[in-house]
Backbone as numpy.savetxt, mean C-alpha at the origin, in Angstrom:
# Nx Ny Nz CAx CAy CAz Cx Cy Cz
-1.53 4.54 27.97 -2.00 3.55 27.15 -0.50 2.75 26.21
-0.70 0.74 26.36 0.73 0.77 25.53 0.75 1.16 24.37
1.71 1.49 23.85 1.99 1.29 22.61 1.51 0.19 21.48
1.12 0.45 20.59 0.48 -0.64 19.55 1.65 -1.42 19.05
1.38 -3.31 18.43 2.52 -3.94 18.26 1.58 -3.92 16.71
3.10 -3.56 16.31 3.62 -3.99 14.67 4.23 -5.21 14.35
2.95 -5.89 13.34 3.55 -7.66 12.98 4.46 -7.29 11.98
5.59 -7.50 11.88 6.66 -7.32 10.87 6.99 -9.04 10.34
7.01 -9.01 9.07 6.98 -10.04 8.26 8.37 -9.81 7.92
9.58 -10.74 8.90 11.29 -10.61 8.94 11.61 -11.17 7.75
10.94 -12.14 7.22 11.44 -13.15 5.82 11.40 -12.62 4.54
9.82 -11.50 3.98 9.81 -10.73 2.85 10.82 -9.58 2.71
11.45 -8.93 1.53 12.27 -8.18 1.08 13.38 -8.86 0.77
14.17 -8.06 -0.15 15.62 -8.06 -1.44 16.38 -8.52 0.19
16.22 -7.76 0.94 17.45 -7.75 2.01 16.93 -8.86 3.47
15.85 -9.56 3.12 15.73 -10.01 4.34 16.07 -11.33 4.79
17.01 -11.87 5.90 15.80 -10.82 7.00 16.71 -10.00 7.89
17.82 -9.80 7.17 19.31 -9.16 7.85 18.52 -7.95 8.16
18.16 -6.83 6.97 17.95 -6.14 6.89 16.41 -5.42 8.15
15.48 -6.08 7.78 14.39 -6.02 8.61 14.51 -6.32 10.03
15.14 -7.16 10.48 15.72 -7.21 11.91 16.58 -6.09 12.13
17.28 -5.06 11.89 18.20 -4.34 11.64 16.95 -3.10 11.59
16.34 -2.86 11.14 15.05 -1.83 10.89 14.27 -2.39 12.37
13.95 -3.47 12.76 13.04 -3.49 13.64 13.82 -3.63 14.85
14.99 -3.75 15.07 16.04 -3.29 16.08 16.01 -1.38 16.45
15.76 -0.71 15.01 16.27 0.64 15.32 14.73 1.01 15.78
13.74 0.52 15.46 12.30 1.16 15.99 12.04 0.63 17.25
12.77 -0.57 17.89 12.31 -0.49 18.46 13.16 0.04 19.86
13.70 0.32 19.81 14.68 1.52 20.01 14.40 3.03 20.49
13.45 3.34 19.62 12.44 4.52 19.27 11.61 4.68 19.96
11.23 3.25 20.68 9.60 3.40 21.63 9.07 2.57 21.38
9.30 1.33 19.77 7.98 1.35 18.66 8.35 -0.47 19.34
7.03 -1.41 19.51 6.63 -2.07 19.81 6.39 -2.90 18.88
7.52 -3.54 18.65 7.49 -5.18 17.40 7.29 -6.43 17.64
7.16 -7.26 16.55 6.67 -8.70 16.93 7.24 -9.31 15.20
8.41 -9.63 15.37 8.88 -10.26 14.75 8.43 -11.90 13.94
8.05 -11.85 12.56 7.33 -13.17 12.27 8.23 -13.68 10.97
8.20 -14.87 11.33 9.32 -15.69 10.51 10.00 -16.52 11.31
11.18 -17.31 10.54 11.50 -18.62 11.09 12.18 -18.12 12.61
12.00 -18.83 13.22 12.61 -18.25 14.42 14.36 -18.59 14.79
14.68 -19.61 13.73 16.13 -19.85 14.61 16.96 -19.31 13.66
16.08 -18.72 12.11 16.74 -17.60 11.61 16.84 -16.72 11.99
15.95 -15.93 12.54 15.93 -14.56 13.45 16.35 -14.12 14.86
16.40 -15.28 15.43 16.93 -14.97 17.07 18.06 -14.65 17.14
19.10 -15.27 16.22 20.53 -14.95 16.27 20.95 -13.35 15.46
20.18 -13.13 15.29 20.42 -11.70 13.98 19.67 -10.87 15.38
19.15 -10.43 16.59 18.49 -9.72 16.84 19.63 -9.34 18.27
19.76 -8.10 18.09 20.71 -7.26 18.91 20.38 -7.55 20.34
21.54 -8.02 21.32 21.68 -8.63 22.57 21.16 -7.18 23.75
20.96 -6.22 23.26 20.55 -5.16 23.80 19.00 -4.58 23.96
18.63 -5.47 22.98 17.34 -5.25 22.77 16.33 -6.94 22.80
14.77 -6.25 23.51 13.67 -7.49 23.33 12.58 -7.60 22.44
13.15 -8.50 21.44 12.55 -8.11 20.04 11.89 -9.99 19.87
10.00 -10.18 20.59 9.67 -11.03 20.85 9.57 -11.85 18.94
9.39 -13.06 18.89 9.40 -13.55 17.23 8.27 -14.77 18.01
7.55 -14.56 16.76 5.81 -15.46 16.04 6.87 -16.13 15.18
6.52 -17.51 15.28 7.40 -17.92 14.55 6.57 -18.71 13.31
7.20 -18.84 11.73 6.69 -18.93 10.95 7.79 -19.72 9.63
7.20 -20.90 9.86 7.78 -22.07 8.85 8.43 -22.05 7.37
7.55 -20.90 6.91 7.59 -20.75 5.32 7.38 -19.42 4.89
7.66 -19.02 3.69 7.85 -17.75 3.41 6.97 -18.44 1.66
6.66 -16.90 1.07 6.07 -16.85 -0.48 7.16 -16.29 -1.11
8.05 -16.65 -2.10 8.92 -16.38 -3.08 7.91 -15.30 -4.19
8.93 -14.43 -4.58 8.33 -13.19 -5.83 7.75 -14.10 -7.18
8.03 -15.50 -7.55 7.75 -15.88 -8.57 6.46 -16.90 -8.41
5.57 -17.11 -6.82 4.89 -17.73 -6.57 3.12 -16.90 -6.86
2.19 -17.65 -7.63 1.13 -17.10 -7.70 0.36 -16.69 -6.35
0.10 -14.89 -5.83 -0.17 -14.74 -4.80 -1.25 -15.71 -4.19
-2.62 -15.48 -4.84 -4.08 -16.10 -4.13 -3.45 -17.51 -3.80
-2.82 -18.22 -4.61 -2.56 -19.98 -4.85 -1.54 -20.17 -3.50
-0.49 -19.18 -3.71 0.65 -19.34 -2.38 -0.18 -19.40 -0.69
-1.39 -17.82 -1.22 -1.42 -17.72 -0.13 -2.33 -18.71 0.76
-3.24 -19.64 -0.09 -3.86 -20.53 0.14 -3.25 -21.76 0.87
-2.28 -22.19 0.11 -1.36 -22.84 0.16 -0.43 -23.03 1.35
-0.33 -22.25 1.81 0.98 -21.98 2.97 0.56 -20.74 4.23
-0.32 -21.86 4.85 -0.94 -20.82 6.15 -0.10 -20.34 6.96
1.30 -21.16 7.15 2.42 -20.66 7.53 3.46 -19.68 7.56
3.02 -19.25 5.99 4.26 -18.51 5.44 3.89 -17.07 6.12
4.88 -16.59 5.96 5.12 -15.34 7.47 4.45 -14.04 7.20
3.87 -13.91 5.76 3.21 -13.12 5.92 1.94 -12.92 5.98
1.31 -14.28 6.18 0.07 -14.89 6.70 0.08 -14.65 8.43
0.70 -15.26 8.62 1.21 -15.15 10.14 0.88 -13.89 10.67
1.78 -13.16 10.34 1.89 -11.25 10.26 -0.21 -11.28 10.26
-0.51 -11.01 9.15 -2.02 -10.45 9.28 -2.82 -11.09 10.05
-2.46 -13.27 10.68 -3.07 -13.51 11.11 -3.11 -13.18 12.69
-1.96 -12.44 13.30 -1.83 -11.62 14.23 -2.42 -10.44 14.39
-2.62 -9.70 13.43 -3.87 -8.43 13.42 -5.01 -8.95 13.48
-5.17 -10.15 13.12 -6.96 -10.96 13.42 -7.37 -11.22 14.61
-6.22 -11.84 15.25 -6.37 -12.14 16.77 -6.21 -11.14 17.75
-5.82 -10.32 17.29 -5.34 -8.94 18.35 -4.36 -8.63 18.94
-3.30 -9.94 18.11 -1.79 -9.84 19.13 -1.08 -8.39 18.55
-1.84 -8.07 17.11 -0.79 -6.81 16.78 -1.82 -5.73 16.11
-2.00 -4.78 15.85 -2.57 -3.34 15.57 -2.34 -3.07 13.87
-1.20 -3.57 13.36 -1.15 -3.46 11.66 0.26 -5.06 11.44
-0.06 -4.72 10.78 1.17 -5.65 9.77 2.09 -5.03 8.13
3.11 -5.20 8.80 4.01 -4.41 7.49 4.73 -5.74 6.69
4.81 -5.68 5.59 5.64 -6.69 5.08 6.38 -6.13 3.55
7.53 -5.93 2.86 8.61 -5.71 2.44 8.67 -6.89 0.99
7.87 -7.78 1.61 8.05 -9.40 0.10 6.79 -8.60 -0.93
6.35 -9.98 -1.25 5.43 -10.26 -2.53 4.17 -9.10 -2.08
4.13 -7.80 -2.89 3.31 -7.58 -3.01 1.57 -7.90 -3.20
1.81 -8.84 -3.91 0.36 -9.53 -4.32 -0.11 -10.47 -3.33
1.38 -11.03 -2.34 0.92 -12.00 -1.47 0.33 -11.19 -0.15
0.82 -10.42 -0.17 0.71 -9.09 0.93 -1.04 -8.86 0.83
-1.33 -8.38 -0.54 -2.92 -8.07 -0.59 -3.88 -9.03 -0.68
-3.17 -10.18 -1.16 -4.23 -11.56 -0.71 -4.32 -11.94 0.28
-3.43 -11.54 0.96 -3.47 -12.72 2.52 -4.21 -11.59 3.38
-3.91 -10.21 3.37 -4.74 -8.96 4.09 -6.43 -9.57 3.21
-6.94 -9.77 2.40 -8.10 -9.79 1.60 -8.89 -10.85 2.27
-7.90 -11.74 2.42 -8.42 -13.25 2.76 -8.76 -13.28 4.13
-7.84 -12.22 4.96 -7.69 -12.55 6.76 -8.93 -11.35 7.01
-8.66 -10.63 6.98 -9.29 -9.33 7.48 -10.04 -8.62 6.51
-10.53 -9.08 5.21 -11.74 -8.86 4.61 -11.53 -7.66 3.75
-13.11 -7.02 3.31 -12.88 -5.95 3.28 -13.91 -4.99 4.05
-13.68 -3.79 3.78 -14.69 -2.30 4.45 -15.84 -2.45 4.06
-17.02 -2.50 4.44 -18.33 -2.11 3.83 -18.56 -1.33 2.65
-18.97 -1.44 1.53 -18.84 -0.64 0.55 -17.56 -1.01 -0.33
-17.02 -1.44 -0.08 -15.74 -1.92 -0.57 -15.67 -2.87 -1.37
-15.80 -2.67 -3.04 -15.68 -4.28 -4.07 -14.31 -4.64 -4.19
-13.17 -3.67 -4.07 -12.08 -4.38 -4.48 -11.46 -3.25 -3.72
-10.28 -3.84 -2.95 -9.14 -3.23 -2.43 -8.53 -2.57 -3.25
-7.07 -1.47 -3.07 -6.31 -0.99 -4.11 -4.93 -0.79 -3.19
-3.86 -0.71 -3.74 -2.79 -0.65 -3.26 -2.81 1.33 -3.56
-2.26 1.46 -2.73 -1.87 2.90 -2.45 -0.60 3.40 -2.03
-0.05 4.62 -2.14 1.36 5.11 -1.94 1.27 6.58 -1.68
2.06 7.12 -1.12 2.48 8.58 -1.36 3.54 8.95 -1.35
3.83 9.64 -2.89 4.62 10.53 -3.50 4.77 11.86 -3.46
6.10 11.99 -3.42 6.07 13.98 -3.23 5.93 14.94 -4.25
5.33 15.85 -4.05 4.90 16.37 -5.19 5.83 17.93 -5.16
5.85 18.35 -6.91 7.05 19.77 -6.83 6.55 20.61 -5.52
5.22 20.98 -5.25 4.97 22.32 -4.09 5.53 21.47 -3.00
5.97 20.88 -2.72 6.25 20.26 -1.04 5.46 18.96 -0.10
4.34 19.01 -1.28 3.45 18.19 -0.52 3.28 17.05 -0.83
2.28 16.17 -0.74 2.41 14.46 -0.82 0.91 14.35 -2.00
1.41 13.32 -2.65 0.35 13.03 -3.54 -0.25 11.28 -3.39
-1.47 10.82 -3.16 -1.94 9.93 -2.86 -2.27 8.94 -4.22
-1.57 8.02 -4.63 -1.86 7.45 -5.96 -2.39 6.61 -5.30
-3.35 5.82 -6.60 -4.05 4.28 -6.32 -5.31 4.11 -7.60
-5.06 3.51 -7.89 -5.17 1.89 -7.70 -3.30 1.96 -8.38
-2.38 1.23 -7.80 -1.08 0.71 -8.33 -0.90 -0.41 -8.37
-1.79 -1.16 -8.97 -1.55 -2.90 -9.56 -2.52 -3.57 -8.99
-3.54 -3.18 -7.69 -3.91 -4.63 -7.40 -4.94 -4.82 -8.13
-6.02 -4.11 -9.03 -7.03 -4.22 -10.20 -6.52 -3.69 -11.49
-6.02 -4.63 -12.30 -5.83 -4.15 -13.68 -7.11 -3.67 -14.97
-8.34 -4.41 -13.96 -9.24 -4.32 -14.75 -10.43 -3.90 -13.78
-10.87 -2.34 -14.27 -11.54 -1.61 -12.99 -12.66 -1.60 -14.15
-14.11 -1.01 -12.81 -15.28 -0.88 -13.50 -15.56 0.98 -13.19
-16.27 1.68 -13.29 -15.95 2.59 -13.01 -16.55 2.93 -11.66
-17.75 1.92 -11.05 -17.71 2.23 -9.64 -16.38 1.55 -8.80
-15.62 0.84 -9.21 -14.50 0.51 -8.25 -13.66 1.96 -8.36
-13.01 2.79 -9.01 -12.72 4.09 -9.85 -13.12 5.07 -8.24
-15.06 5.21 -8.36 -14.88 5.84 -7.19 -15.00 5.61 -5.75
-14.82 3.83 -5.95 -14.45 3.67 -4.58 -12.81 4.25 -4.05
-12.23 3.66 -5.09 -10.82 4.03 -4.94 -10.23 5.78 -4.53
-11.34 6.63 -5.01 -11.11 7.63 -4.69 -11.76 8.28 -3.29
-12.77 7.41 -3.03 -13.21 7.54 -1.43 -11.98 7.17 -0.94
-11.38 5.99 -1.06 -10.61 5.61 0.07 -9.05 6.53 0.22
-8.74 6.72 -0.60 -7.74 7.68 -1.31 -8.15 8.60 -0.34
-9.18 9.61 -0.33 -9.43 11.00 0.33 -9.15 10.54 1.87
-10.06 9.22 2.42 -9.45 8.79 3.54 -8.78 9.03 4.17
-7.75 7.77 3.44 -6.69 7.62 3.42 -5.65 9.43 4.01
-5.74 10.09 3.20 -4.84 11.39 2.99 -5.52 12.08 3.91
-6.42 11.79 4.36 -6.99 13.16 5.43 -6.69 12.41 6.91
-7.25 11.21 7.14 -6.46 10.60 8.70 -5.35 10.82 8.67
-4.48 9.81 7.48 -2.82 9.24 7.44 -1.84 10.95 7.34
-2.18 11.25 6.60 -1.86 12.26 6.33 -1.88 13.78 6.72
-3.00 13.64 7.41 -3.75 14.65 7.86 -4.18 16.12 7.07
-4.21 15.72 5.54 -4.57 16.80 4.89 -6.24 17.23 5.03
-6.54 18.34 4.84 -7.73 18.58 5.31 -8.47 18.69 3.87
-9.78 18.70 3.93 -10.36 18.93 2.68 -9.49 18.31 1.02
-9.31 16.98 1.63 -8.17 16.98 -0.14 -8.73 16.57 -1.21
-8.17 17.51 -2.06 -8.62 17.41 -3.71 -8.64 16.21 -4.25
-9.14 15.41 -5.03 -9.40 13.94 -5.80 -9.73 14.40 -7.19
-8.41 14.09 -7.84 -8.76 13.55 -9.29 -8.59 12.36 -9.83
-8.89 12.29 -11.22 -8.77 11.50 -11.93 -8.21 11.58 -13.21
-7.19 10.26 -13.04 -6.05 10.76 -13.99 -6.92 10.65 -15.63
-6.32 11.41 -16.22 -6.69 11.27 -17.58 -5.95 12.44 -18.95
-6.13 12.09 -20.00 -5.12 12.54 -21.20 -5.27 14.03 -21.28
-6.26 14.69 -20.55 -6.54 15.96 -20.57 -8.12 16.36 -19.89
-8.35 17.40 -19.84 -8.99 18.03 -18.53 -10.46 18.16 -18.78
-10.41 18.33 -20.75 -12.05 18.67 -20.91 -12.93 17.58 -20.48
-13.93 17.60 -20.58 -14.88 16.53 -20.13 -15.28 15.52 -21.86
-14.81 15.66 -22.59 -14.42 14.59 -23.99 -13.17 13.49 -23.52
-12.65 14.48 -22.89 -11.20 13.22 -23.30 -11.09 12.35 -21.93
-10.57 11.11 -22.18 -10.69 9.65 -21.09 -11.26 9.02 -21.88
-11.77 7.71 -21.38 -12.11 6.65 -21.85 -13.74 6.52 -21.50
-14.59 5.80 -21.42 -15.74 5.33 -21.17 -16.00 5.34 -20.02
-14.87 4.52 -19.16 -14.49 4.23 -18.06 -14.40 5.33 -17.54
-13.34 6.15 -17.48 -12.85 7.32 -16.52 -14.41 8.31 -16.57
-14.73 8.82 -17.67 -16.10 9.42 -17.69 -17.29 9.18 -17.15
-17.61 7.72 -17.39 -18.43 7.60 -15.97 -17.60 7.24 -14.86
-16.90 7.54 -14.54 -16.04 7.42 -12.85 -16.13 8.93 -12.32
-15.68 9.60 -13.19 -15.75 10.90 -12.75 -17.36 11.64 -12.38
-17.88 11.38 -13.30 -19.43 12.13 -12.33 -19.86 10.76 -11.46
-19.36 9.56 -11.01 -19.79 8.87 -9.77 -18.48 9.77 -8.85
-17.55 10.18 -9.19 -16.87 10.96 -7.34 -17.14 12.42 -7.41
-17.83 12.92 -8.79 -18.70 14.02 -8.25 -19.39 14.08 -7.64
-20.10 13.01 -7.22 -21.36 12.98 -6.69 -20.61 12.15 -5.21
-19.77 12.15 -4.79 -19.47 12.18 -3.66 -19.22 12.45 -2.97
-18.95 12.82 -1.34 -18.40 14.31 -0.35 -17.21 14.03 -0.24
-16.76 14.71 -1.20 -15.20 14.52 -1.53 -14.88 15.71 -2.43
-13.64 16.86 -2.03 -13.57 17.66 -2.76 -12.93 17.20 -4.08
-13.85 17.22 -5.53 -13.69 16.21 -6.82 -12.72 18.02 -7.40
-11.96 17.56 -8.18 -11.54 18.07 -9.42 -11.19 17.53 -10.51
-12.07 16.65 -10.63 -12.67 15.94 -11.99 -11.02 15.57 -12.58
-11.10 15.67 -13.90 -10.62 14.73 -14.79 -8.70 15.92 -14.32
-7.73 15.18 -14.53 -6.23 16.36 -14.13 -5.07 14.96 -14.69
-4.05 15.79 -15.69 -2.88 15.17 -16.13 -1.92 14.72 -15.20
-1.58 13.79 -14.86 -0.43 13.83 -13.82 0.64 14.65 -13.76
1.02 15.23 -14.53 1.96 16.45 -14.58 1.60 17.41 -13.06
0.22 17.80 -13.90 -0.66 18.58 -13.09 -0.46 18.23 -11.41
-0.87 16.75 -11.39 -0.84 16.32 -10.07 0.08 16.22 -9.52
1.39 15.97 -10.09 2.62 16.38 -9.46 2.98 17.29 -8.75
2.39 18.63 -9.87 2.78 19.92 -9.34 2.11 20.65 -8.18
1.23 19.58 -7.75 0.20 20.31 -6.74 -1.49 20.30 -7.03
-1.95 19.86 -7.86 -3.08 20.01 -8.68 -4.02 19.10 -8.10
-3.81 18.28 -7.31 -4.63 17.29 -6.43 -4.22 16.91 -5.35
-4.70 16.36 -4.20 -4.00 15.37 -3.08 -4.04 14.34 -3.14
-5.18 13.64 -4.28 -5.38 12.40 -4.23 -5.19 12.01 -5.76
-4.65 10.86 -5.94 -5.21 10.65 -7.81 -5.16 8.95 -8.20
-6.54 8.57 -8.63 -7.36 7.71 -8.82 -7.62 7.55 -10.55
-6.57 6.04 -10.62 -6.73 5.27 -11.85 -6.63 3.84 -11.47
-7.02 2.65 -12.65 -7.33 1.54 -12.49 -5.70 1.08 -12.12
-5.38 -0.03 -11.66 -4.16 -0.18 -11.50 -3.53 -1.06 -12.73
-3.72 -0.72 -14.41 -2.43 -1.05 -15.15 -2.20 0.38 -14.98
-3.12 1.30 -15.39 -2.24 3.23 -15.89 -1.46 2.87 -13.75
-1.87 2.71 -12.90 -1.11 3.19 -11.64 0.21 2.71 -11.88
0.30 1.43 -12.08 1.62 0.52 -11.88 2.25 1.17 -13.06
1.87 1.48 -14.16 3.16 1.70 -14.98 3.22 3.44 -15.34
2.60 3.96 -14.35 3.15 5.35 -14.06 3.59 5.18 -12.74
3.44 4.68 -11.73 4.64 4.49 -11.16 5.93 4.12 -11.13
6.28 3.15 -12.16 7.17 2.73 -12.29 8.28 3.60 -13.30
7.05 4.53 -14.59 8.07 5.52 -15.07 8.57 6.54 -14.12
7.78 6.87 -13.43 8.31 8.32 -11.87 9.54 7.31 -11.49
9.32 6.61 -11.11 10.71 5.73 -10.69 12.25 5.78 -11.65
11.74 5.47 -12.65 12.88 5.43 -14.01 13.41 6.68 -14.55
12.43 7.50 -14.47 12.64 8.44 -14.50 13.47 9.21 -13.63
12.85 9.42 -12.34 14.10 9.92 -11.10 15.64 8.96 -11.10
15.63 7.92 -11.68 16.94 7.04 -11.53 17.86 7.38 -13.13
17.19 7.99 -13.97 17.56 7.93 -15.03 18.29 9.66 -15.04
17.28 10.24 -14.42 17.72 11.73 -14.41 19.19 12.14 -13.50
19.01 11.09 -12.33 20.18 10.86 -11.55 21.72 10.28 -12.47
21.42 9.54 -13.35 22.48 8.60 -13.56 23.03 10.31 -14.60
22.11 10.54 -15.52 22.68 12.27 -16.33 23.12 13.17 -15.56
C-alpha cells in the first residue's frame, strides 16, 4: 500500500515558506509523501537537491488580517484552498497548514463539508496533562456562541478523536465549569451536560480546568470563547513560569 499523501500549505505560517519546506524535507527523508502547495517560483529553489518534493502551484495566499470566509471565497487559488482541494480531488489524504486558522477552517468547511450530524465543526488540540496523559480540548475558537446541542456534538467529536487518533480506550468526557455541582455552570452548560450524559460516551459531567489538566478527563468540552481564552491563558502561564 502506498504512503498517503499530505498536502502542505507551504505559504502559511510565521516562518513560511522556508520553515515549511525544511520541515517537508525532514518528513520526506523519514518516508512520508508530501505535496507542497504554493507559489512554485518561490518554493522550487528552496527544495534540497537530494529529495523530490512535488509542488501544486497556488498563486495566492490569505493573510492573517483578512476575513476568513470572504478571503476563502474570493481567492480560490490561495494555497490553503488548493491544499484542501487536493484532498477533495483525491490527490491527498489530508491537508496541513500553519497559517490563518480561520481560513483553514473556512476552506475545509466549504471544500469538505460537515460530517453527518455535525452542525458546526470545532477546532481541537491535545495538551499534556500532569499525569503524563493527553487532554483533548475543543472548541478553541471556531464557534464563539454555541447552543447546548453544539457542545454535545463537540463531546462526541472529541471522544472519537481521542479514541481513534490518540488511541485512548473509552475516553472520559467532561464539560468545563466553575464547579462540579449540578447547580454550577450556565444555563447553556447545564443543558449540555444532560445531553452529553445521553451520548454513548463515558461522561464525567462538569469538571474544572485544573482537575482536567491533572487527569480528571481525556476530553474537555467548552464553547469557542472559553476554549480560546483558556488555551491562551495556559500558553501565557507556561511562558511566564519559564521567564520567572
